[in-house]
């Protein structure tokens, strides 16, 4: 009996110990989630342990609009702790019902085996995960419509504890706000570092009472990523890598400080926008791209068409593509989006993305790796 009392006292003490400093475990039902959350890469959210609750703050990880900090108090379900500061929206955890507004928000739930928490999504376009698609088909997960045209009755029927939103998509949020459910920004897509994006699984763990599992999954991804990067020899010259293709009248690519640019760099490639300081998507004149990357060694693209990528179809899309060296030498590294979980899961698996690119750029390093997202089309 004394041992039980001592253990309970220590567990309570751990929950109330100021700011987190390390990992742990101890997930349980009814909100008794005692695993601690320590962040190493993510800049978009922070967690502070208090006596009987956690303080969660969310902001733009790139520093834009620093005044816009979103504050939440995560309270174990069924409790009413004292001392919650003014200005913090209370969320009982683990939550019972979540609405996800973007596909990337689903990745943490998939990795944690926590899709039971997801009761509705905005759109099912370009989803691949079989379990997710089955849940949508049998209406365990409802589709509430796109921004600006939400089905309010469906939203109310779900009775969400939390609605995860993307601040880059602002349409229709007034209708969601009228439900009374907390609108919680998911800023993982704004993180520049691949490991920072993946670390947002800990954010999902906080909401679902699965922080120990989230800590363990991320630790494995981090270890795999860093170990894989360390395997690469020091190359005197690295392959020049083009990204993107025409979108309307301009070429759409990712900036030189983006998530994709960092993975290319970690895979011992030189991204063609190396001198660019932007972190998100960019539109560029074709002539500028051609002058920079006519002789690029590799060309990364995403194929959104129903037909698998082929060089013939690619040239039909725009005959100028055939003028690039990477096209002529069949060095296109392609992700057929309709046949991979790129949209919903790849941000949680940067270690696999890294291996895919290394396999394409330096096949002698990872001879046994089978690409999951991107593969060289020969």
XYZ file of C-alpha atoms in Angstrom:
378
model
C 0.000 0.000 0.000
C 2.852 2.406 0.848
C 4.444 1.728 -2.548
C 1.214 2.671 -4.327
C 0.920 5.924 -2.377
C 4.556 6.856 -3.082
C 4.149 6.100 -6.795
C 0.996 8.228 -7.010
C 2.753 11.117 -5.269
C 5.707 10.943 -7.676
C 3.427 10.824 -10.716
C 1.545 13.889 -9.511
C 4.828 15.671 -8.825
C 6.057 15.017 -12.353
C 2.913 16.492 -13.898
C 3.334 19.737 -11.984
C 7.011 20.419 -12.540
C 7.306 23.647 -14.578
C 8.575 23.616 -18.175
C 9.298 20.305 -19.842
C 12.867 19.125 -20.091
C 12.695 15.546 -21.294
C 10.720 12.599 -22.614
C 8.871 9.989 -20.659
C 5.914 7.725 -20.794
C 2.816 7.089 -18.799
C -0.175 7.526 -21.111
C -3.477 6.411 -19.681
C -7.174 6.825 -20.250
C -9.358 9.620 -18.836
C -6.725 12.282 -19.579
C -4.010 10.917 -17.272
C -1.303 11.506 -19.862
C 1.892 12.098 -17.901
C 4.478 11.762 -20.686
C 6.517 14.928 -21.022
C 6.968 16.794 -24.293
C 10.377 18.222 -25.187
C 10.721 20.066 -28.506
C 13.995 20.140 -30.445
C 13.078 21.411 -33.909
C 9.501 22.717 -34.106
C 9.205 26.491 -33.767
C 5.454 26.776 -34.226
C 4.272 25.507 -30.857
C 5.458 25.280 -27.276
C 4.233 23.377 -24.214
C 4.546 24.308 -20.558
C 3.604 21.966 -17.725
C 1.580 23.407 -14.848
C -0.087 21.890 -11.797
C -2.858 19.791 -13.316
C -2.804 21.247 -16.864
C -0.584 22.174 -19.795
C -0.257 25.505 -21.556
C -0.035 25.234 -25.339
C 0.985 28.213 -27.465
C 0.908 28.217 -31.270
C 2.449 30.783 -33.622
C 3.828 31.095 -37.126
C 7.198 29.264 -36.970
C 8.698 31.610 -39.545
C 8.217 34.630 -37.319
C 5.604 36.384 -39.449
C 2.952 38.262 -37.453
C 4.595 37.600 -34.111
C 1.644 39.183 -32.294
C -0.619 36.341 -33.421
C -0.029 33.795 -30.656
C -2.863 31.332 -30.069
C -3.108 30.135 -26.464
C -4.795 27.004 -25.128
C -4.936 25.263 -21.755
C -4.978 21.465 -22.081
C -6.918 20.118 -19.111
C -7.319 16.411 -18.251
C -10.884 15.436 -19.073
C -13.252 15.735 -16.133
C -11.021 18.041 -14.087
C -11.243 21.765 -13.276
C -7.768 22.867 -12.178
C -7.159 26.302 -10.685
C -4.661 28.809 -11.982
C -5.352 28.817 -15.722
C -4.211 32.248 -16.957
C -6.621 34.652 -18.613
C -6.654 34.501 -22.404
C -6.212 30.724 -22.676
C -8.972 28.655 -24.301
C -9.610 25.453 -22.344
C -9.527 22.124 -24.197
C -10.273 18.881 -22.351
C -7.877 16.079 -23.251
C -7.850 13.539 -24.595
C -10.262 15.057 -27.091
C -13.083 12.875 -28.358
C -13.777 14.459 -31.721
C -11.558 16.377 -34.170
C -12.243 17.997 -37.530
C -9.210 18.295 -39.851
C -9.253 20.995 -42.508
C -6.186 19.906 -44.525
C -4.718 16.571 -45.539
C -1.356 17.249 -43.854
C -3.114 17.476 -40.482
C -4.077 13.813 -40.855
C -0.507 12.497 -40.846
C -0.011 12.524 -37.077
C -3.314 10.732 -36.504
C -2.373 8.054 -39.046
C 1.094 7.491 -37.564
C -0.347 7.273 -34.035
C -3.129 4.880 -35.047
C -5.523 7.580 -33.846
C -7.953 8.000 -36.738
C -10.818 7.204 -34.358
C -10.432 10.788 -33.101
C -11.002 12.253 -36.578
C -14.736 12.628 -37.174
C -14.764 14.938 -40.193
C -12.524 16.464 -42.862
C -12.924 19.310 -45.335
C -12.107 17.337 -48.466
C -11.173 13.804 -49.476
C -9.339 14.882 -52.636
C -6.027 13.136 -53.319
C -6.090 10.886 -50.264
C -4.348 7.537 -50.484
C -4.453 5.897 -47.037
C -6.781 2.885 -47.339
C -8.068 3.001 -43.764
C -8.833 6.691 -44.101
C -10.678 6.200 -47.385
C -12.723 3.347 -45.915
C -13.732 5.496 -42.947
C -14.923 8.183 -45.349
C -16.789 5.627 -47.426
C -18.712 4.196 -44.471
C -19.217 7.712 -42.997
C -17.235 7.213 -39.830
C -15.448 10.322 -41.129
C -17.759 12.928 -42.681
C -16.946 15.460 -45.398
C -18.053 18.936 -44.322
C -17.165 20.762 -47.558
C -14.482 23.240 -48.552
C -13.575 26.677 -47.226
C -16.422 29.147 -47.584
C -18.995 26.434 -48.193
C -19.048 24.328 -45.021
C -22.083 22.232 -44.139
C -22.918 23.711 -40.741
C -25.366 20.939 -39.873
C -22.689 18.281 -40.381
C -20.210 20.277 -38.314
C -22.742 20.562 -35.474
C -23.560 16.845 -35.738
C -19.906 15.954 -35.209
C -19.780 18.066 -32.021
C -16.023 18.591 -32.373
C -13.871 19.235 -29.326
C -11.309 20.797 -31.668
C -11.291 22.052 -35.254
C -7.780 22.097 -36.726
C -7.446 24.959 -39.188
C -4.827 26.250 -41.601
C -4.257 29.987 -41.328
C -3.297 30.098 -45.007
C -6.938 29.241 -45.775
C -9.257 31.740 -44.149
C -12.539 31.221 -45.981
C -15.602 30.263 -43.971
C -14.046 30.249 -40.513
C -16.802 32.500 -39.155
C -19.270 29.662 -39.644
C -16.959 27.273 -37.816
C -16.456 29.771 -35.014
C -20.228 29.888 -34.518
C -20.166 26.224 -33.445
C -18.372 27.205 -30.240
C -15.620 24.646 -30.817
C -12.022 25.874 -30.434
C -10.319 26.650 -33.746
C -6.742 25.458 -33.303
C -4.141 26.435 -35.934
C -1.981 23.598 -37.249
C 1.247 25.267 -38.357
C 3.322 22.214 -39.214
C 3.217 23.074 -42.923
C 4.991 26.377 -42.154
C 7.997 24.672 -40.562
C 11.060 24.809 -42.801
C 13.082 21.982 -41.257
C 11.956 18.458 -42.253
C 12.378 17.245 -38.677
C 10.434 20.255 -37.387
C 7.466 19.298 -39.554
C 7.668 15.717 -38.319
C 7.831 16.870 -34.692
C 4.236 18.086 -34.963
C 3.242 14.492 -34.223
C 3.830 15.526 -30.597
C 1.132 18.188 -31.011
C -1.320 15.463 -32.084
C -0.133 13.339 -29.159
C -1.017 16.147 -26.748
C -4.579 16.333 -28.060
C -5.161 12.580 -28.112
C -3.444 11.568 -24.879
C -0.735 9.746 -26.826
C 2.322 11.812 -25.977
C 4.506 8.822 -25.086
C 3.739 7.160 -28.417
C 4.346 10.434 -30.266
C 7.688 10.928 -28.505
C 8.778 7.410 -29.433
C 7.709 7.682 -33.081
C 9.458 11.011 -33.537
C 12.632 9.767 -31.829
C 12.815 6.919 -34.341
C 12.239 9.266 -37.309
C 14.927 11.639 -36.013
C 17.391 8.792 -35.489
C 16.730 7.348 -38.953
C 17.050 10.753 -40.619
C 20.328 11.690 -38.955
C 21.846 8.219 -39.355
C 20.930 8.169 -43.040
C 22.432 11.617 -43.619
C 25.608 10.516 -41.829
C 26.004 7.566 -44.218
C 26.742 9.847 -47.160
C 30.396 10.325 -48.096
C 31.823 13.793 -48.678
C 31.271 14.452 -52.383
C 33.551 16.900 -54.192
C 30.714 17.733 -56.567
C 27.020 17.182 -55.972
C 24.273 16.784 -58.565
C 22.291 19.876 -59.564
C 18.579 19.309 -58.864
C 15.629 20.955 -60.589
C 12.166 20.985 -58.980
C 8.629 21.613 -60.237
C 7.060 22.323 -63.612
C 4.789 24.749 -65.440
C 1.604 25.828 -63.686
C -0.370 28.074 -65.995
C 1.965 30.667 -67.469
C 4.731 30.228 -64.887
C 6.937 27.544 -63.409
C 5.922 26.518 -59.898
C 8.747 25.482 -57.542
C 9.698 25.660 -53.867
C 11.958 28.403 -52.554
C 15.624 27.934 -51.744
C 14.986 27.784 -47.970
C 12.037 25.413 -48.165
C 11.351 21.998 -46.680
C 12.101 20.312 -50.019
C 15.306 22.304 -50.573
C 16.655 21.191 -47.191
C 15.973 17.514 -47.880
C 17.695 17.798 -51.272
C 20.693 19.365 -49.530
C 20.729 16.629 -46.865
C 20.628 14.048 -49.688
C 23.872 15.536 -51.084
C 22.194 17.396 -53.928
C 22.361 21.072 -54.926
C 18.937 22.644 -55.217
C 18.586 24.838 -58.308
C 17.175 27.755 -56.237
C 20.165 27.689 -53.924
C 20.480 31.490 -53.747
C 16.767 32.059 -53.102
C 15.668 33.052 -49.583
C 11.985 32.097 -49.805
C 10.559 29.206 -47.805
C 7.305 28.477 -49.612
C 6.049 27.957 -53.132
C 7.262 30.388 -55.819
C 6.273 31.179 -59.397
C 9.148 31.768 -61.828
C 9.380 32.681 -65.498
C 10.226 29.694 -67.677
C 13.238 31.500 -69.128
C 14.700 31.997 -65.638
C 14.256 28.318 -64.788
C 15.785 27.247 -68.079
C 18.815 29.477 -67.582
C 19.351 28.037 -64.092
C 18.566 24.376 -64.681
C 18.837 23.497 -68.368
C 21.736 21.207 -67.417
C 20.404 19.998 -64.066
C 21.374 16.407 -63.346
C 18.016 15.458 -61.781
C 14.485 16.797 -61.976
C 11.982 16.300 -59.129
C 8.304 16.493 -60.024
C 4.914 15.527 -58.658
C 2.551 13.888 -61.120
C -1.099 14.617 -60.326
C -2.509 12.933 -63.414
C -4.392 9.631 -63.241
C -1.915 8.062 -65.650
C 1.491 7.125 -64.171
C 4.350 9.370 -65.217
C 5.998 8.698 -68.562
C 8.478 10.778 -70.515
C 6.187 10.765 -73.560
C 3.227 12.148 -71.601
C 5.499 14.669 -69.900
C 6.681 16.018 -73.264
C 3.085 16.207 -74.497
C 2.239 18.416 -71.511
C 4.868 20.962 -72.601
C 7.299 20.199 -75.467
C 9.917 22.480 -73.867
C 10.420 19.911 -71.099
C 12.287 17.712 -73.572
C 15.033 20.357 -73.836
C 16.256 19.776 -70.281
C 19.261 17.531 -69.741
C 17.503 15.600 -66.950
C 14.688 14.739 -69.354
C 17.049 13.687 -72.142
C 19.061 11.459 -69.808
C 15.937 10.092 -68.066
C 16.773 11.446 -64.630
C 13.295 12.521 -63.553
C 12.536 11.708 -59.898
C 8.764 11.507 -59.708
C 6.036 11.053 -57.134
C 2.760 9.817 -58.597
C 0.506 11.479 -56.031
C -2.491 9.271 -56.750
C -0.472 6.186 -55.855
C 1.318 7.348 -52.685
C 0.277 8.901 -49.335
C 2.416 11.980 -50.068
C -0.215 14.553 -49.103
C -1.345 13.061 -45.817
C 1.760 11.292 -44.515
C 5.084 12.399 -46.008
C 5.586 15.320 -43.582
C 5.639 12.746 -40.777
C 8.212 10.626 -42.649
C 11.086 12.906 -43.754
C 13.490 10.037 -43.099
C 11.837 8.092 -45.924
C 11.789 11.129 -48.230
C 15.511 11.536 -47.575
C 16.181 7.907 -48.466
C 14.109 8.234 -51.639
C 16.222 11.165 -52.834
C 19.515 9.528 -51.881
C 18.427 6.406 -53.741
C 17.874 8.550 -56.845
C 20.955 10.801 -56.575
C 23.426 8.294 -55.099
C 22.072 4.758 -55.665
C 25.324 3.152 -54.530
C 24.655 4.326 -50.949
C 21.219 2.758 -50.390
C 21.186 -0.257 -52.662
C 18.444 -2.069 -50.731
C 16.050 0.846 -50.251
C 12.680 0.598 -52.014
C 11.326 4.108 -52.717
C 7.981 4.949 -51.115
C 7.247 8.452 -52.387
C 9.729 9.516 -55.087
C 11.507 7.221 -57.510
C 13.818 7.665 -60.459
C 11.916 7.043 -63.734
C 14.285 5.402 -66.193
